[in-house]
Amino acid sequence: MGGRQCSPCFSGFHGEEVSVTDTRIPRNRELEEIWDDMAPRCLEERMATSKSPAPVQLQFILGGENNLGLELQVTYGDTPLLVVGTVDPDGPLSRAMQDKAGLCPGDVIIEVQGRTGPPDELVRELRSLCGQSLPASMVVQPRVRTFTAQLLREGPNWQRLGLSVQLRSEVGVLLVAAVHAVGLVAEWNAQRGALCICVGDRISSINSISHDIYAMYAAALATSQGCTVMISLEAPPRSRSHLMQAWAAQATSPDSHEPLETL
């Protein structure tokens, strides 16, 4: 993600309460099944996925881990925000108590251990948890489930979006395997913390082209300087976010044979 990166040691509220029990790297068909529970069945449900969800309170039991398995970013829009970039699927914060989903990419952290404040203060609170064996509490603002990013091809990085994606012809989407440090997506993320494009998201359309993954990919590459690339995205359900993180980590590893393309 773009913006200022934070320490790699991170490397009644209500909302959806979801259980996490499976930690395997998902296979091909399972990658599509991850989204089965968010397939809108009517217009009302479809519109609901684009509305901002309520804040979620998360409770964890830490076991003295020195690395909390988080990559964080401070974004600068109207208000500075502390946003979760990636979450180690095997880390202590990927699952909350009672097998609930833990932190997810795109979450905006608004409270740690009962304390609120600007991003730097929240980062200090998170750092204080490293190596501790104790209960931990956080409040986060999840991303909307579906949103559109408008990336204007201008500036020194206008030629690259800064994504590694996998083209999934069987379902007509592109899966985001990596968000590069340099590119238009990183610049978008740095200014729009609540609508960050994250690892594990899937791209359902590009410039109003959908279903045909090769036409979508070509449309993104063909967009010239000064024009806008419009990307429609879907975040995975919170209960399956850790599976997408596991897939992305495997897909981008040096010894991986996963076919990835660069945008």
CSV table of C-alpha atoms in Angstrom, one decimal:
chain,number,residue,atom,x,y,z
A,1,MET,CA,0.0,0.0,0.0
A,2,GLY,CA,1.1,3.6,-0.5
A,3,GLY,CA,1.6,6.3,2.1
A,4,ARG,CA,3.8,6.0,5.2
A,5,GLN,CA,4.4,2.4,6.2
A,6,CYS,CA,4.5,1.5,9.9
A,7,SER,CA,6.7,-1.0,11.8
A,8,PRO,CA,6.7,-4.5,10.3
A,9,CYS,CA,6.3,-5.9,13.9
A,10,PHE,CA,2.7,-5.5,13.2
A,11,SER,CA,4.6,-7.4,9.5
A,12,GLY,CA,-21.7,-1.5,22.2
A,13,PHE,CA,-20.3,-1.8,18.8
A,14,HIS,CA,-21.8,-4.2,16.4
A,15,GLY,CA,-21.1,-5.6,13.0
A,16,GLU,CA,-20.9,-9.0,11.3
A,17,GLU,CA,-19.8,-11.7,13.7
A,18,VAL,CA,-18.1,-14.5,11.8
A,19,SER,CA,-16.3,-17.6,12.7
A,20,VAL,CA,-12.8,-18.6,11.5
A,21,THR,CA,-12.0,-22.3,11.5
A,22,ASP,CA,-10.2,-23.1,8.3
A,23,THR,CA,-6.6,-21.9,7.8
A,24,ARG,CA,-5.6,-23.9,4.6
A,25,ILE,CA,-4.4,-22.2,1.5
A,26,PRO,CA,-7.5,-22.3,-0.7
A,27,ARG,CA,-7.5,-24.3,-4.0
A,28,ASN,CA,-8.8,-23.1,-7.3
A,29,ARG,CA,-12.5,-23.8,-6.8
A,30,GLU,CA,-12.4,-22.7,-3.2
A,31,LEU,CA,-11.2,-19.2,-4.3
A,32,GLU,CA,-14.6,-18.7,-6.0
A,33,GLU,CA,-16.5,-20.3,-3.1
A,34,ILE,CA,-15.0,-17.7,-0.8
A,35,TRP,CA,-17.4,-15.1,-2.2
A,36,ASP,CA,-20.5,-17.3,-2.3
A,37,ASP,CA,-21.9,-15.8,0.8
A,38,MET,CA,-21.7,-12.2,-0.6
A,39,ALA,CA,-23.4,-12.9,-3.9
A,40,PRO,CA,-26.2,-10.3,-3.9
A,41,ARG,CA,-29.6,-11.9,-4.4
A,42,CYS,CA,-31.5,-8.7,-5.0
A,43,LEU,CA,-31.0,-5.0,-5.6
A,44,GLU,CA,-31.5,-4.2,-1.9
A,45,GLU,CA,-28.7,-6.6,-0.9
A,46,ARG,CA,-26.4,-5.3,-3.6
A,47,MET,CA,-26.8,-1.7,-2.4
A,48,ALA,CA,-26.2,-2.8,1.2
A,49,THR,CA,-22.8,-4.1,0.3
A,50,SER,CA,-21.7,-0.6,-0.8
A,51,LYS,CA,-22.8,1.0,2.5
A,52,SER,CA,-20.3,1.7,5.3
A,53,PRO,CA,-20.6,-1.1,7.9
A,54,ALA,CA,-20.8,-0.4,11.6
A,55,PRO,CA,-17.5,-0.3,13.7
A,56,VAL,CA,-16.5,-3.8,15.0
A,57,GLN,CA,-15.0,-4.4,18.4
A,58,LEU,CA,-12.4,-7.3,18.5
A,59,GLN,CA,-11.0,-9.1,21.4
A,60,PHE,CA,-7.8,-11.1,21.3
A,61,ILE,CA,-5.7,-13.2,23.6
A,62,LEU,CA,-2.0,-12.6,22.9
A,63,GLY,CA,0.6,-15.2,23.7
A,64,GLY,CA,3.8,-13.2,23.9
A,65,GLU,CA,4.4,-12.9,20.2
A,66,ASN,CA,7.2,-10.4,19.2
A,67,ASN,CA,5.7,-10.0,15.7
A,68,LEU,CA,2.0,-9.3,15.5
A,69,GLY,CA,2.0,-10.0,11.8
A,70,LEU,CA,0.6,-6.7,10.5
A,71,GLU,CA,1.6,-4.2,7.8
A,72,LEU,CA,0.0,-0.9,8.6
A,73,GLN,CA,-0.3,2.4,6.7
A,74,VAL,CA,-1.0,6.0,7.7
A,75,THR,CA,-3.1,7.5,5.0
A,76,TYR,CA,-3.6,11.2,4.5
A,77,GLY,CA,-7.0,12.4,3.2
A,78,ASP,CA,-9.3,14.8,5.0
A,79,THR,CA,-8.2,13.0,8.2
A,80,PRO,CA,-5.1,10.9,8.8
A,81,LEU,CA,-6.1,7.2,9.3
A,82,LEU,CA,-4.3,4.1,10.5
A,83,VAL,CA,-5.2,1.4,8.0
A,84,VAL,CA,-4.4,-2.4,8.0
A,85,GLY,CA,-2.5,-3.3,4.8
A,86,THR,CA,-1.9,-7.0,5.2
A,87,VAL,CA,-2.4,-9.5,8.0
A,88,ASP,CA,-0.3,-12.6,8.5
A,89,PRO,CA,-2.9,-15.4,8.3
A,90,ASP,CA,-1.0,-17.3,11.0
A,91,GLY,CA,-0.4,-14.3,13.2
A,92,PRO,CA,-2.1,-13.6,16.5
A,93,LEU,CA,-4.4,-10.9,15.2
A,94,SER,CA,-5.9,-12.8,12.2
A,95,ARG,CA,-8.4,-14.4,14.5
A,96,ALA,CA,-10.3,-12.9,17.5
A,97,MET,CA,-11.7,-14.7,20.5
A,98,GLN,CA,-14.3,-17.4,20.0
A,99,ASP,CA,-13.0,-18.1,16.5
A,100,LYS,CA,-14.3,-14.7,15.2
A,101,ALA,CA,-12.5,-13.1,12.3
A,102,GLY,CA,-9.8,-10.7,13.4
A,103,LEU,CA,-8.2,-7.8,11.7
A,104,CYS,CA,-8.7,-7.7,7.9
A,105,PRO,CA,-7.0,-5.7,5.2
A,106,GLY,CA,-8.6,-2.3,4.8
A,107,ASP,CA,-9.7,-2.1,8.4
A,108,VAL,CA,-9.3,1.4,9.9
A,109,ILE,CA,-8.1,1.1,13.4
A,110,ILE,CA,-9.8,3.6,15.7
A,111,GLU,CA,-9.2,2.3,19.2
A,112,VAL,CA,-6.5,0.1,20.8
A,113,GLN,CA,-6.8,-1.1,24.4
A,114,GLY,CA,-9.6,1.4,25.0
A,115,ARG,CA,-7.5,4.3,23.8
A,116,THR,CA,-8.2,6.5,20.7
A,117,GLY,CA,-6.1,9.1,19.1
A,118,PRO,CA,-4.2,10.0,16.0
A,119,PRO,CA,-2.4,7.2,14.0
A,120,ASP,CA,1.0,7.7,15.8
A,121,GLU,CA,-0.6,7.2,19.2
A,122,LEU,CA,-2.4,4.1,18.0
A,123,VAL,CA,0.8,2.7,16.6
A,124,ARG,CA,2.5,3.2,19.9
A,125,GLU,CA,-0.3,1.3,21.6
A,126,LEU,CA,0.1,-1.6,19.1
A,127,ARG,CA,3.9,-1.7,19.6
A,128,SER,CA,3.4,-1.9,23.3
A,129,LEU,CA,1.5,-5.2,22.7
A,130,CYS,CA,4.5,-6.9,21.1
A,131,GLY,CA,5.9,-9.6,23.3
A,132,GLN,CA,3.0,-9.4,25.8
A,133,SER,CA,0.8,-12.2,27.0
A,134,LEU,CA,-2.5,-10.5,27.8
A,135,PRO,CA,-6.0,-9.8,26.5
A,136,ALA,CA,-6.1,-7.1,23.7
A,137,SER,CA,-9.0,-5.1,22.5
A,138,MET,CA,-9.4,-3.1,19.3
A,139,VAL,CA,-12.2,-1.2,17.5
A,140,VAL,CA,-12.0,-1.0,13.7
A,141,GLN,CA,-14.1,0.5,10.9
A,142,PRO,CA,-14.3,-2.2,8.2
A,143,ARG,CA,-14.3,-1.2,4.5
A,144,VAL,CA,-17.4,-1.4,2.4
A,145,ARG,CA,-17.7,-4.7,0.6
A,146,THR,CA,-17.9,-3.2,-2.9
A,147,PHE,CA,-16.6,0.1,-4.2
A,148,THR,CA,-15.1,1.7,-7.3
A,149,ALA,CA,-11.6,3.3,-7.6
A,150,GLN,CA,-11.0,5.9,-10.2
A,151,LEU,CA,-7.3,6.0,-11.1
A,152,LEU,CA,-6.2,9.0,-13.2
A,153,ARG,CA,-3.1,8.2,-15.3
A,154,GLU,CA,-1.0,11.2,-14.5
A,155,GLY,CA,2.2,12.0,-12.6
A,156,PRO,CA,5.5,10.2,-12.7
A,157,ASN,CA,3.9,6.8,-12.2
A,158,TRP,CA,1.1,7.2,-14.7
A,159,GLN,CA,2.1,4.1,-16.7
A,160,ARG,CA,1.7,1.6,-13.8
A,161,LEU,CA,-1.2,0.8,-11.6
A,162,GLY,CA,1.0,-1.1,-9.3
A,163,LEU,CA,-0.9,-4.4,-8.9
A,164,SER,CA,-0.1,-8.1,-9.3
A,165,VAL,CA,-3.2,-10.0,-10.3
A,166,GLN,CA,-4.4,-13.4,-11.2
A,167,LEU,CA,-6.8,-13.7,-14.1
A,168,ARG,CA,-9.7,-16.1,-13.2
A,169,SER,CA,-11.5,-16.9,-16.4
A,170,GLU,CA,-13.9,-19.3,-14.8
A,171,VAL,CA,-15.6,-16.5,-12.9
A,172,GLY,CA,-14.5,-13.5,-14.9
A,173,VAL,CA,-12.6,-11.6,-12.2
A,174,LEU,CA,-9.0,-10.6,-11.4
A,175,LEU,CA,-7.7,-11.4,-7.9
A,176,VAL,CA,-5.3,-9.0,-6.3
A,177,ALA,CA,-2.2,-10.9,-5.2
A,178,ALA,CA,0.0,-7.8,-4.3
A,179,VAL,CA,-0.2,-4.1,-4.1
A,180,HIS,CA,3.1,-2.6,-5.1
A,181,ALA,CA,4.8,0.2,-3.2
A,182,VAL,CA,4.9,2.4,-6.3
A,183,GLY,CA,2.0,3.0,-8.6
A,184,LEU,CA,-1.4,4.7,-9.0
A,185,VAL,CA,-3.0,2.2,-6.6
A,186,ALA,CA,-0.5,3.1,-3.9
A,187,GLU,CA,-1.2,6.8,-4.5
A,188,TRP,CA,-5.0,6.1,-4.3
A,189,ASN,CA,-4.6,4.2,-1.1
A,190,ALA,CA,-2.5,7.0,0.5
A,191,GLN,CA,-5.4,9.4,0.1
A,192,ARG,CA,-8.4,7.2,0.6
A,193,GLY,CA,-7.9,5.1,3.7
A,194,ALA,CA,-11.5,3.9,4.0
A,195,LEU,CA,-11.5,2.7,0.4
A,196,CYS,CA,-8.0,1.2,0.1
A,197,ILE,CA,-7.4,-1.5,-2.6
A,198,CYS,CA,-6.0,-4.5,-0.7
A,199,VAL,CA,-4.5,-7.9,-1.2
A,200,GLY,CA,-7.3,-10.4,-1.6
A,201,ASP,CA,-9.7,-8.1,-3.3
A,202,ARG,CA,-11.2,-9.2,-6.6
A,203,ILE,CA,-11.7,-6.9,-9.5
A,204,SER,CA,-15.1,-7.4,-11.2
A,205,SER,CA,-14.9,-4.7,-13.9
A,206,ILE,CA,-12.5,-2.3,-15.5
A,207,ASN,CA,-13.8,0.7,-17.5
A,208,SER,CA,-17.3,-0.9,-17.5
A,209,ILE,CA,-16.0,-4.1,-19.0
A,210,SER,CA,-16.9,-7.2,-17.0
A,211,HIS,CA,-16.8,-11.0,-17.2
A,212,ASP,CA,-14.2,-11.0,-20.0
A,213,ILE,CA,-10.9,-11.0,-18.0
A,214,TYR,CA,-8.7,-10.5,-21.1
A,215,ALA,CA,-10.7,-7.6,-22.3
A,216,MET,CA,-10.6,-6.1,-18.7
A,217,TYR,CA,-6.9,-6.6,-18.5
A,218,ALA,CA,-6.4,-5.1,-22.0
A,219,ALA,CA,-8.6,-2.1,-21.1
A,220,ALA,CA,-6.5,-1.2,-18.1
A,221,LEU,CA,-3.3,-1.4,-20.2
A,222,ALA,CA,-4.7,0.6,-23.1
A,223,THR,CA,-5.8,3.6,-21.0
A,224,SER,CA,-3.6,6.4,-22.1
A,225,GLN,CA,-2.0,9.3,-20.1
A,226,GLY,CA,-4.5,11.8,-18.8
A,227,CYS,CA,-7.4,9.2,-18.9
A,228,THR,CA,-9.0,7.4,-16.0
A,229,VAL,CA,-9.0,3.7,-15.2
A,230,MET,CA,-12.3,2.8,-13.4
A,231,ILE,CA,-12.0,-0.4,-11.3
A,232,SER,CA,-14.9,-2.0,-9.5
A,233,LEU,CA,-13.7,-4.1,-6.5
A,234,GLU,CA,-15.1,-6.5,-4.0
A,235,ALA,CA,-13.6,-7.2,-0.6
A,236,PRO,CA,-13.7,-10.8,0.6
A,237,PRO,CA,-16.1,-11.6,3.5
A,238,ARG,CA,-14.3,-11.1,6.8
A,239,SER,CA,-14.7,-14.8,7.6
A,240,ARG,CA,-12.6,-15.7,4.6
A,241,SER,CA,-10.1,-12.8,4.5
A,242,HIS,CA,-7.4,-14.9,6.2
A,243,LEU,CA,-7.7,-17.5,3.4
A,244,MET,CA,-7.2,-14.8,0.7
A,245,GLN,CA,-4.1,-13.6,2.7
A,246,ALA,CA,-2.8,-17.1,2.7
A,247,TRP,CA,-3.4,-17.5,-1.0
A,248,ALA,CA,-1.7,-14.2,-1.8
A,249,ALA,CA,1.4,-15.0,0.3
A,250,GLN,CA,1.8,-18.3,-1.5
A,251,ALA,CA,1.1,-16.9,-4.9
A,252,THR,CA,3.7,-14.2,-4.5
A,253,SER,CA,6.4,-16.3,-2.9
A,254,PRO,CA,9.6,-16.8,-5.0
A,255,ASP,CA,9.0,-20.5,-5.6
A,256,SER,CA,5.3,-20.1,-6.5
A,257,HIS,CA,4.0,-21.4,-9.9
A,258,GLU,CA,0.8,-19.3,-9.7
A,259,PRO,CA,0.3,-17.3,-12.9
A,260,LEU,CA,0.3,-13.6,-12.1
A,261,GLU,CA,0.1,-10.6,-14.3
A,262,THR,CA,1.2,-7.0,-13.6
A,263,LEU,CA,-0.9,-3.9,-14.0
